[in-house]
Short mmCIF file of C-alpha atoms and ligand atoms in Angstrom, two decimals:
data_model
loop_
_atom_site.label_atom_id
_atom_site.label_comp_id
_atom_site.label_asym_id
_atom_site.label_seq_id
_atom_site.Cartn_x
_atom_site.Cartn_y
_atom_site.Cartn_z
CA MET A 254 -46.39 56.98 -50.72
CA ASP A 255 -49.86 58.08 -51.69
CA THR A 256 -49.27 61.49 -53.26
CA SER A 257 -52.72 62.76 -52.30
CA GLU A 258 -51.56 62.50 -48.70
CA SER A 259 -48.23 64.16 -49.33
CA ALA A 260 -47.20 66.16 -46.31
CA VAL A 261 -45.52 68.91 -48.25
CA ILE A 262 -47.08 72.32 -48.55
CA PRO A 263 -46.05 74.24 -51.69
CA ALA A 264 -43.28 76.72 -51.15
CA PRO A 265 -44.11 80.38 -51.66
CA GLY A 266 -43.86 81.60 -55.22
CA VAL A 267 -45.60 78.83 -57.10
CA VAL A 268 -44.50 78.29 -60.67
CA GLU A 269 -46.95 76.72 -63.06
CA GLY A 270 -46.54 72.98 -63.18
CA LEU A 271 -43.87 72.75 -60.49
CA ASP A 272 -46.12 70.57 -58.38
CA HIS A 273 -47.45 68.42 -61.19
CA TRP A 274 -45.31 65.57 -59.80
CA ARG A 275 -47.80 65.24 -56.95
CA SER A 276 -50.36 63.77 -59.32
CA LEU A 277 -47.92 61.18 -60.72
CA ALA A 278 -46.77 57.78 -59.56
CA ILE A 279 -43.89 58.10 -57.13
CA LYS A 280 -41.42 55.53 -55.87
CA GLN A 281 -39.04 55.12 -52.97
CA GLN A 282 -40.73 57.51 -50.51
CA PRO A 283 -41.12 56.72 -46.80
CA GLN A 284 -44.47 56.25 -45.10
CA TRP A 285 -44.32 58.83 -42.32
CA PRO A 286 -46.47 57.47 -39.50
CA ASP A 287 -47.25 61.02 -38.30
CA THR A 288 -48.24 63.06 -41.35
CA ALA A 289 -48.94 66.19 -39.27
CA ALA A 290 -45.38 66.09 -37.94
CA ALA A 291 -44.08 65.68 -41.49
CA ALA A 292 -46.13 68.68 -42.63
CA ALA A 293 -44.70 70.79 -39.81
CA VAL A 294 -41.14 69.87 -40.80
CA SER A 295 -41.87 70.70 -44.42
CA ARG A 296 -43.16 74.13 -43.39
CA GLU A 297 -39.99 74.71 -41.44
CA LEU A 298 -37.83 73.63 -44.37
CA GLN A 299 -39.61 76.18 -46.53
CA SER A 300 -38.35 79.01 -44.38
CA VAL A 301 -34.75 77.95 -43.71
CA PRO A 302 -31.99 79.65 -45.74
CA PRO A 303 -30.97 77.96 -49.00
CA LEU A 304 -27.77 75.89 -48.86
CA VAL A 305 -26.62 76.97 -52.31
CA PHE A 306 -27.37 80.01 -54.42
CA ALA A 307 -28.74 80.29 -57.94
CA GLY A 308 -25.59 82.06 -59.18
CA GLU A 309 -23.39 79.14 -58.10
CA VAL A 310 -25.75 76.68 -59.73
CA ASP A 311 -25.60 78.67 -62.97
CA LEU A 312 -21.81 78.73 -62.83
CA LEU A 313 -21.77 74.95 -62.44
CA ARG A 314 -24.01 74.63 -65.49
CA GLU A 315 -21.44 76.64 -67.44
CA ARG A 316 -18.64 74.44 -66.14
CA LEU A 317 -20.55 71.33 -67.17
CA ALA A 318 -21.17 72.82 -70.60
CA ARG A 319 -17.40 72.89 -71.01
CA VAL A 320 -17.24 69.24 -69.96
CA ALA A 321 -19.93 68.36 -72.51
CA SER A 322 -17.98 70.00 -75.29
CA GLY A 323 -14.80 68.12 -74.41
CA LYS A 324 -12.94 71.01 -72.80
CA ALA A 325 -13.11 69.85 -69.16
CA PHE A 326 -13.57 66.66 -67.13
CA LEU A 327 -15.84 65.95 -64.15
CA LEU A 328 -14.78 64.20 -60.96
CA GLN A 329 -17.70 63.33 -58.69
CA GLY A 330 -17.14 61.30 -55.54
CA GLY A 331 -18.12 60.57 -51.98
CA ASP A 332 -20.01 58.18 -49.75
CA CYS A 333 -22.76 55.91 -50.99
CA ALA A 334 -24.75 57.16 -48.00
CA GLU A 335 -23.53 59.96 -45.80
CA THR A 336 -24.48 59.52 -42.15
CA PHE A 337 -25.12 62.13 -39.47
CA GLN A 338 -22.57 60.51 -37.19
CA GLY A 339 -20.00 60.46 -39.98
CA ALA A 340 -20.19 64.22 -40.55
CA THR A 341 -17.07 64.92 -38.49
CA ALA A 342 -14.33 67.39 -39.37
CA ASP A 343 -11.82 64.57 -39.94
CA ASN A 344 -14.09 62.60 -42.25
CA ILE A 345 -15.05 65.63 -44.28
CA ARG A 346 -11.45 66.80 -44.55
CA ASN A 347 -10.25 63.38 -45.67
CA ARG A 348 -12.89 63.10 -48.37
CA VAL A 349 -12.22 66.60 -49.69
CA LYS A 350 -8.49 65.89 -49.57
CA THR A 351 -8.90 62.66 -51.55
CA ILE A 352 -11.00 64.37 -54.23
CA LEU A 353 -8.45 67.21 -54.50
CA GLN A 354 -5.60 64.72 -54.76
CA MET A 355 -7.39 62.80 -57.51
CA ALA A 356 -8.17 66.07 -59.28
CA VAL A 357 -4.49 67.08 -59.48
CA VAL A 358 -3.61 63.77 -61.14
CA LEU A 359 -6.56 64.06 -63.52
CA THR A 360 -5.78 67.67 -64.40
CA TYR A 361 -2.41 66.53 -65.61
CA GLY A 362 -3.78 63.47 -67.42
CA ALA A 363 -6.56 65.37 -69.14
CA SER A 364 -4.64 68.62 -69.66
CA MET A 365 -7.98 70.20 -68.91
CA PRO A 366 -9.77 71.77 -65.96
CA ILE A 367 -11.38 69.26 -63.62
CA VAL A 368 -14.83 70.09 -62.26
CA LYS A 369 -14.80 68.87 -58.64
CA MET A 370 -18.02 67.65 -57.08
CA GLY A 371 -18.72 65.77 -53.86
CA ARG A 372 -21.45 63.25 -53.27
CA MET A 373 -21.52 65.31 -50.11
CA ALA A 374 -23.61 67.67 -47.96
CA GLY A 375 -26.93 65.99 -48.71
CA GLN A 376 -26.35 62.39 -49.81
CA PHE A 377 -28.56 61.08 -47.02
CA ALA A 378 -31.51 59.38 -48.77
CA LYS A 379 -31.21 55.90 -50.29
CA PRO A 380 -33.42 53.97 -52.70
CA ARG A 381 -33.90 50.36 -51.63
CA SER A 382 -34.74 47.23 -53.58
CA SER A 383 -37.25 46.19 -50.91
CA ASP A 384 -39.48 48.25 -48.60
CA ASP A 385 -38.83 45.91 -45.68
CA GLU A 386 -36.04 43.91 -44.17
CA THR A 387 -36.49 40.65 -42.26
CA ARG A 388 -34.01 39.35 -39.70
CA ASP A 389 -34.64 36.26 -37.59
CA GLY A 390 -38.34 36.36 -38.38
CA VAL A 391 -38.73 40.05 -37.52
CA THR A 392 -39.77 42.37 -40.36
CA LEU A 393 -39.15 46.12 -40.14
CA PRO A 394 -39.00 48.98 -42.67
CA ALA A 395 -35.79 49.01 -44.72
CA TYR A 396 -33.13 51.60 -43.87
CA ARG A 397 -33.68 54.51 -46.29
CA GLY A 398 -30.78 56.66 -45.19
CA ASP A 399 -30.24 58.84 -42.12
CA ILE A 400 -32.60 61.51 -43.41
CA VAL A 401 -35.52 59.05 -43.07
CA ASN A 402 -34.78 56.47 -40.36
CA GLY A 403 -31.99 54.84 -38.33
CA TYR A 404 -29.83 51.88 -39.33
CA ASP A 405 -30.25 49.99 -36.02
CA PHE A 406 -32.61 47.09 -36.44
CA THR A 407 -35.23 48.10 -33.86
CA GLU A 408 -38.77 49.26 -34.41
CA GLU A 409 -38.03 52.67 -32.93
CA SER A 410 -35.00 53.27 -35.11
CA ARG A 411 -36.50 51.99 -38.36
CA THR A 412 -39.75 53.96 -38.08
CA PRO A 413 -39.48 56.93 -40.49
CA ASN A 414 -39.07 60.11 -38.44
CA PRO A 415 -39.61 63.45 -40.21
CA ALA A 416 -37.49 65.32 -37.64
CA ARG A 417 -34.55 63.64 -39.38
CA MET A 418 -35.13 65.88 -42.42
CA LEU A 419 -34.27 68.90 -40.28
CA GLN A 420 -31.20 67.16 -38.95
CA GLY A 421 -30.30 66.35 -42.56
CA TYR A 422 -30.58 70.01 -43.50
CA HIS A 423 -28.40 71.14 -40.58
CA THR A 424 -25.83 68.41 -41.17
CA ALA A 425 -25.65 69.34 -44.85
CA ALA A 426 -25.22 73.00 -43.87
CA SER A 427 -22.30 72.32 -41.52
CA THR A 428 -20.69 69.94 -44.01
CA LEU A 429 -20.94 72.49 -46.79
CA ASN A 430 -19.59 75.18 -44.52
CA LEU A 431 -16.46 73.15 -43.83
CA ILE A 432 -16.06 72.26 -47.50
CA ARG A 433 -16.22 75.94 -48.38
CA ALA A 434 -13.64 76.74 -45.67
CA PHE A 435 -11.25 74.03 -46.85
CA THR A 436 -11.50 74.88 -50.53
CA GLN A 437 -11.23 78.65 -50.09
CA GLY A 438 -8.87 78.89 -47.12
CA GLY A 439 -5.53 77.52 -48.36
CA PHE A 440 -6.02 73.78 -47.81
CA ALA A 441 -6.43 73.26 -51.56
CA ASP A 442 -3.03 74.77 -52.51
CA LEU A 443 -1.91 72.90 -55.60
CA ARG A 444 1.67 72.46 -54.34
CA MET A 445 0.52 70.98 -51.07
CA VAL A 446 -1.95 68.62 -52.69
CA HIS A 447 0.72 67.43 -55.10
CA SER A 448 3.18 66.76 -52.29
CA TRP A 449 0.61 64.39 -50.72
CA ASN A 450 0.45 62.52 -54.04
CA ARG A 451 4.22 62.26 -54.20
CA GLY A 452 4.07 60.20 -51.01
CA PHE A 453 1.58 57.85 -52.64
CA ALA A 454 3.71 57.26 -55.73
CA GLU A 455 6.92 56.76 -53.72
CA ASN A 456 5.36 53.84 -51.89
CA PRO A 457 6.87 50.67 -53.50
CA ALA A 458 3.36 49.22 -53.89
CA ASN A 459 2.56 52.10 -56.24
CA ALA A 460 5.89 52.26 -58.09
CA ARG A 461 3.98 51.95 -61.37
CA TYR A 462 2.74 55.53 -60.94
CA GLU A 463 6.04 57.13 -59.98
CA GLY A 464 6.78 58.21 -63.55
CA LEU A 465 3.51 60.08 -63.83
CA ALA A 466 3.97 61.69 -60.40
CA LYS A 467 7.45 62.88 -61.44
CA GLU A 468 6.05 64.39 -64.62
CA ILE A 469 3.48 66.30 -62.57
CA ASP A 470 6.31 67.44 -60.29
CA ARG A 471 8.18 68.84 -63.25
CA ALA A 472 5.08 70.57 -64.56
CA ILE A 473 4.49 72.30 -61.23
CA ARG A 474 8.15 73.37 -60.97
CA PHE A 475 7.85 74.78 -64.47
CA MET A 476 4.74 76.74 -63.51
CA GLU A 477 6.49 78.13 -60.49
CA ALA A 478 9.54 79.13 -62.52
CA ALA A 479 7.34 80.75 -65.15
CA GLY A 480 5.68 82.86 -62.46
CA ALA A 481 2.23 81.21 -62.24
CA ASP A 482 0.05 82.91 -59.65
CA PHE A 483 -0.07 80.27 -56.93
CA ASP A 484 -2.23 82.52 -54.77
CA GLU A 485 -4.95 81.98 -57.36
CA LEU A 486 -4.31 78.23 -57.23
CA LYS A 487 -4.97 78.10 -53.50
CA ARG A 488 -8.71 78.22 -54.04
CA VAL A 489 -10.80 75.71 -55.93
CA GLU A 490 -14.44 75.52 -56.93
CA PHE A 491 -16.09 72.56 -55.26
CA TYR A 492 -19.72 71.63 -55.85
CA ALA A 493 -22.19 69.63 -53.75
CA SER A 494 -24.37 66.92 -55.25
CA HIS A 495 -26.69 64.15 -54.13
CA GLU A 496 -29.45 61.91 -55.42
CA GLY A 497 -32.69 63.90 -55.64
CA LEU A 498 -34.91 61.30 -54.05
CA LEU A 499 -36.77 62.40 -50.93
CA MET A 500 -39.41 64.78 -52.23
CA ASP A 501 -40.56 65.98 -48.79
CA TYR A 502 -37.05 67.42 -48.44
CA GLU A 503 -36.25 68.56 -51.98
CA ARG A 504 -39.55 70.32 -52.69
CA PRO A 505 -39.56 72.67 -49.67
CA LEU A 506 -35.93 73.53 -50.36
CA THR A 507 -36.84 74.54 -53.90
CA ARG A 508 -36.98 78.30 -54.24
CA ILE A 509 -38.00 80.68 -56.96
CA ASP A 510 -35.08 82.83 -58.08
CA SER A 511 -36.13 86.47 -57.89
CA ARG A 512 -33.98 87.44 -60.89
CA THR A 513 -35.52 85.01 -63.33
CA GLY A 514 -38.67 83.64 -61.72
CA THR A 515 -37.38 80.11 -62.21
CA PRO A 516 -37.17 77.37 -59.56
CA TYR A 517 -33.85 76.12 -58.18
CA VAL A 518 -33.41 73.21 -55.83
CA THR A 519 -31.21 74.77 -53.13
CA SER A 520 -30.27 71.61 -51.21
CA GLY A 521 -27.25 71.13 -53.51
CA HIS A 522 -25.81 72.39 -56.76
CA PHE A 523 -26.36 69.21 -58.77
CA LEU A 524 -29.04 66.56 -58.28
CA TRP A 525 -29.26 63.24 -60.00
CA ILE A 526 -32.20 60.92 -60.58
CA GLY A 527 -31.40 57.33 -59.60
CA GLU A 528 -31.72 54.17 -61.64
CA ARG A 529 -34.85 53.17 -59.67
CA THR A 530 -36.79 56.44 -60.05
CA ARG A 531 -36.08 57.48 -63.62
CA GLU A 532 -39.26 56.29 -65.36
CA ILE A 533 -40.37 58.82 -67.92
CA ASP A 534 -43.87 59.36 -66.51
CA GLY A 535 -42.86 59.24 -62.85
CA ALA A 536 -42.83 62.02 -60.26
CA HIS A 537 -39.04 62.48 -60.06
CA VAL A 538 -38.44 63.00 -63.76
CA ASP A 539 -41.33 65.47 -63.93
CA PHE A 540 -40.17 67.51 -60.93
CA PHE A 541 -36.51 67.70 -61.94
CA SER A 542 -37.46 68.56 -65.51
CA ARG A 543 -38.85 71.84 -64.16
CA VAL A 544 -35.92 73.12 -62.09
CA ARG A 545 -32.89 75.06 -63.35
CA ASN A 546 -30.14 73.02 -61.68
CA PRO A 547 -27.96 70.84 -63.85
CA ILE A 548 -29.48 67.36 -63.57
CA GLY A 549 -27.98 63.88 -63.77
CA VAL A 550 -29.66 60.60 -64.60
CA LYS A 551 -28.28 57.16 -63.85
CA VAL A 552 -28.28 54.95 -66.92
CA GLY A 553 -28.19 51.21 -66.29
CA PRO A 554 -27.90 48.29 -68.73
CA SER A 555 -31.65 48.08 -69.36
CA MET A 556 -31.72 51.53 -71.00
CA THR A 557 -32.70 51.52 -74.69
CA PRO A 558 -31.95 54.25 -77.23
CA ASP A 559 -35.69 55.06 -77.45
CA ALA A 560 -36.11 55.36 -73.69
CA LEU A 561 -33.02 57.53 -73.52
CA GLU A 562 -34.35 59.78 -76.26
CA ALA A 563 -37.61 60.26 -74.34
CA LEU A 564 -35.68 61.17 -71.18
CA ILE A 565 -33.51 63.65 -73.03
CA ASP A 566 -36.55 65.30 -74.61
CA LYS A 567 -38.16 65.65 -71.20
CA LEU A 568 -35.13 66.77 -69.19
CA ASP A 569 -33.28 68.81 -71.78
CA PRO A 570 -35.80 69.86 -74.45
CA ALA A 571 -33.82 73.02 -75.25
CA ARG A 572 -30.55 71.02 -75.68
CA GLU A 573 -28.90 73.41 -73.29
CA PRO A 574 -25.17 72.78 -72.82
CA GLY A 575 -24.41 71.62 -69.26
CA ARG A 576 -28.03 70.88 -68.40
CA LEU A 577 -27.93 67.09 -68.60
CA THR A 578 -25.42 64.56 -67.32
CA LEU A 579 -25.83 60.87 -68.11
CA ILE A 580 -24.16 58.70 -65.50
CA THR A 581 -23.72 55.22 -66.93
CA ARG A 582 -23.52 52.26 -64.55
CA MET A 583 -23.52 49.21 -66.76
CA GLY A 584 -21.15 46.78 -65.07
CA ALA A 585 -17.74 45.81 -66.42
CA THR A 586 -19.06 42.89 -68.45
CA ALA A 587 -21.84 44.90 -70.14
CA ILE A 588 -20.36 48.33 -70.82
CA ARG A 589 -18.60 47.57 -74.09
CA ASP A 590 -21.84 46.27 -75.64
CA ALA A 591 -24.39 48.47 -73.89
CA LEU A 592 -22.84 51.92 -74.15
CA PRO A 593 -21.96 52.37 -77.88
CA PRO A 594 -25.60 52.18 -79.13
CA LEU A 595 -26.62 54.85 -76.60
CA LEU A 596 -23.74 57.12 -77.60
CA ASP A 597 -24.68 56.66 -81.21
CA ALA A 598 -28.32 57.47 -80.54
CA THR A 599 -27.50 60.77 -78.84
CA LYS A 600 -25.27 61.84 -81.69
CA SER A 601 -28.27 61.95 -84.02
CA LEU A 602 -30.39 63.87 -81.48
CA GLU A 603 -28.18 66.92 -81.61
CA VAL A 604 -27.75 66.76 -77.88
CA GLN A 605 -24.43 67.02 -76.12
CA PRO A 606 -24.86 65.56 -72.63
CA VAL A 607 -22.04 65.13 -70.17
CA TRP A 608 -21.21 61.41 -70.21
CA VAL A 609 -19.91 60.13 -66.90
CA THR A 610 -18.98 56.61 -65.82
CA ASP A 611 -20.15 55.28 -62.47
CA PRO A 612 -18.05 52.10 -62.33
CA MET A 613 -19.44 51.17 -58.91
CA HIS A 614 -23.13 50.30 -59.10
CA GLY A 615 -22.98 47.71 -61.87
CA ASN A 616 -20.20 45.75 -60.17
CA GLY A 617 -21.59 44.74 -56.80
CA ILE A 618 -20.97 41.23 -55.46
CA THR A 619 -21.56 39.52 -52.13
CA THR A 620 -18.79 37.38 -50.65
CA SER A 621 -19.38 33.94 -49.14
CA THR A 622 -18.88 35.63 -45.77
CA GLY A 623 -21.79 37.99 -46.51
CA TYR A 624 -19.98 41.25 -47.33
CA LYS A 625 -21.35 43.50 -50.07
CA THR A 626 -18.25 44.41 -52.02
CA ARG A 627 -16.75 45.28 -55.42
CA ARG A 628 -13.51 44.22 -57.06
CA PHE A 629 -11.15 47.09 -57.77
CA ASP A 630 -10.26 45.33 -61.03
CA ASP A 631 -13.90 45.35 -62.16
CA VAL A 632 -14.13 49.07 -61.37
CA VAL A 633 -11.03 49.72 -63.48
CA ASP A 634 -12.32 47.45 -66.25
CA GLU A 635 -15.59 49.37 -66.48
CA VAL A 636 -13.72 52.70 -66.61
CA GLN A 637 -11.56 51.35 -69.43
CA GLY A 638 -14.64 50.04 -71.26
CA PHE A 639 -16.18 53.50 -70.94
CA PHE A 640 -13.15 55.13 -72.58
CA GLU A 641 -13.06 52.48 -75.30
CA ALA A 642 -16.74 53.02 -76.14
CA HIS A 643 -16.24 56.77 -76.46
CA ARG A 644 -13.16 56.32 -78.64
CA LEU A 645 -15.16 53.97 -80.84
CA ILE A 646 -18.08 56.35 -81.37
CA GLY A 647 -16.14 59.61 -81.24
CA THR A 648 -17.86 61.13 -78.21
CA HIS A 649 -16.24 62.77 -75.19
CA PRO A 650 -15.73 60.67 -72.04
CA GLY A 651 -16.69 63.43 -69.62
CA GLY A 652 -15.99 62.17 -66.16
CA VAL A 653 -16.02 59.61 -63.38
CA HIS A 654 -18.48 59.18 -60.52
CA VAL A 655 -17.20 57.06 -57.64
CA GLU A 656 -18.12 55.99 -54.15
CA LEU A 657 -15.08 56.75 -52.05
CA THR A 658 -13.92 57.78 -48.64
CA GLY A 659 -10.72 59.46 -47.53
CA ASP A 660 -10.23 56.88 -44.82
CA ASP A 661 -8.43 53.63 -44.68
CA VAL A 662 -11.48 51.34 -44.85
CA THR A 663 -11.52 47.81 -46.27
CA GLU A 664 -14.71 47.62 -48.32
CA CYS A 665 -13.58 46.94 -51.91
CA LEU A 666 -11.41 43.98 -52.91
CA GLY A 667 -7.97 44.40 -54.49
CA GLY A 668 -5.96 47.49 -55.34
CA SER A 669 -2.28 47.77 -54.57
CA GLN A 670 -2.94 46.89 -50.91
CA GLN A 671 -4.45 43.64 -52.24
CA ILE A 672 -7.40 43.56 -49.88
CA ASP A 673 -8.83 40.03 -49.93
CA GLU A 674 -12.09 38.54 -48.64
CA LEU A 675 -10.72 38.05 -45.14
CA GLY A 676 -9.29 41.56 -45.15
CA LEU A 677 -12.77 43.03 -45.62
CA GLU A 678 -13.44 42.29 -41.95
CA ASN A 679 -10.76 44.71 -40.73
CA LYS A 680 -12.52 48.01 -41.31
CA TYR A 681 -15.83 47.67 -43.12
CA GLU A 682 -17.85 50.75 -42.14
CA SER A 683 -20.28 51.55 -44.96
CA LEU A 684 -23.97 51.23 -44.09
CA CYS A 685 -24.75 50.92 -47.75
CA ASP A 686 -22.46 50.22 -50.72
CA PRO A 687 -18.70 49.54 -50.42
CA ARG A 688 -16.43 52.52 -51.10
CA LEU A 689 -12.95 52.82 -52.50
CA ASN A 690 -10.57 53.75 -49.70
CA HIS A 691 -8.03 56.56 -49.90
CA GLN A 692 -5.33 54.47 -51.60
CA GLN A 693 -7.71 52.78 -54.04
CA SER A 694 -9.16 56.19 -54.99
CA LEU A 695 -5.72 57.59 -55.79
CA GLU A 696 -4.80 54.50 -57.73
CA LEU A 697 -7.99 54.87 -59.77
CA ALA A 698 -7.09 58.51 -60.48
CA PHE A 699 -3.67 57.48 -61.82
CA LEU A 700 -5.27 54.82 -63.99
CA VAL A 701 -7.85 57.26 -65.35
CA ALA A 702 -5.04 59.75 -66.02
CA GLU A 703 -3.31 57.05 -68.07
CA GLU A 704 -6.52 56.57 -70.09
CA LEU A 705 -6.80 60.30 -70.60
CA THR A 706 -3.26 60.60 -71.93
CA LYS A 707 -3.85 57.83 -74.50
CA PRO A 708 -4.01 59.24 -78.03
C1 PEP B 1066 -26.15 55.44 -55.81
O1 PEP B 1066 -25.57 56.23 -56.57
O2 PEP B 1066 -25.82 55.29 -54.62
C2 PEP B 1066 -27.24 54.59 -56.37
C3 PEP B 1066 -28.19 54.08 -55.61
O3 PEP B 1066 -27.10 54.39 -57.69
P1 PEP B 1066 -28.12 53.82 -58.78
O4 PEP B 1066 -29.32 54.68 -58.74
O5 PEP B 1066 -27.32 53.94 -60.05
O6 PEP B 1066 -28.39 52.38 -58.41
CO1 CO B 1067 -24.31 53.36 -53.76
#
């Protein structure tokens, strides 16, 4: 997109430099055919209520500071791309349920608090490797996520439509509302969540995890006997995160906090910069360097220690605990070589980022039948490589970032259900990358818990 034609009008309360990104090179933005319509939507987004509040964002930064210092662990998960149609009560409940179930297992494994975060309530914009897609000789704009255009391969659907940004905002609002209801209203009761996990471990296919599930059982009975306040344990903190990509959405939803005069992106608590938009002199890095939210950056195998140092200096110049999360996505074959030099480099910079493994995006394959998929074993291998690298260098493995759904889809190969290439056809629903299903997600949590209990 040509930034000089950007449709966005600055939000009220301009902070020096906040709009500097407009003068920089920007990637992965749609070409709205009707720029006046896009400007009108941006004006409307400037006046809608924020989805999250500065105080919550600050609390998350404190939670992440604890992760960075090795006293907590982050679990971040959800769809590759949320869709408007998929924002149903059942889908949202199942995803929250899966993340809570995983969190109970991880709490035990880590003997630490787990910071719970969904790739939810705003994960609607997708970076693409090509601007267009051609099918049978017809070329149309690539699908950039429901907040930009439709997935159907017709001209009407693929034409970027700014009205979708408003629908994205309202869908995020209703999703977040239900998440808040579930996590504050009793659904998150530790005893209930654990009883769901017991069912998983009693299944003969998962017998390997029964021992761990029984230990958790005993720990909960002990807490009950010792008089732990289970009323307190009925509520959990749950944070919303997504890739900060679509600037015509993120900028109008950025508000100046009246207490401190600093800008907060209010479309979610935590935003990350993707692998394709993280160049040091690009628009995204500049914009997110100026907001108060905790920020993530994806770190792929091409990252060098020098490039990482430059990013850290730009995004976390004050070395503020909890400010910066580095989400590594190296691929199972690369992680053991690629990660240690980066960990080493940060040690000498006196920075303590949160290190998180995304074992999904470096392990994509396409089957002979044309399905984009990932092998569960590769996902597990990358997670293990991540822990090994941190043990080697003496840094804290801070968390996992996964694409998952609470439903029974067949998108990733393997796991205890042994989904094979033919099995992918049964229930492949993702419009973007393949997700771990409910069972595979729980199995991953048990495996990560085993890593966490290793000396
Ligand atoms: C994603 O998280 O869905 C994604 C596109 O990741 P990356 O930027 O690491 O490729
Ligand atoms: Co993805």
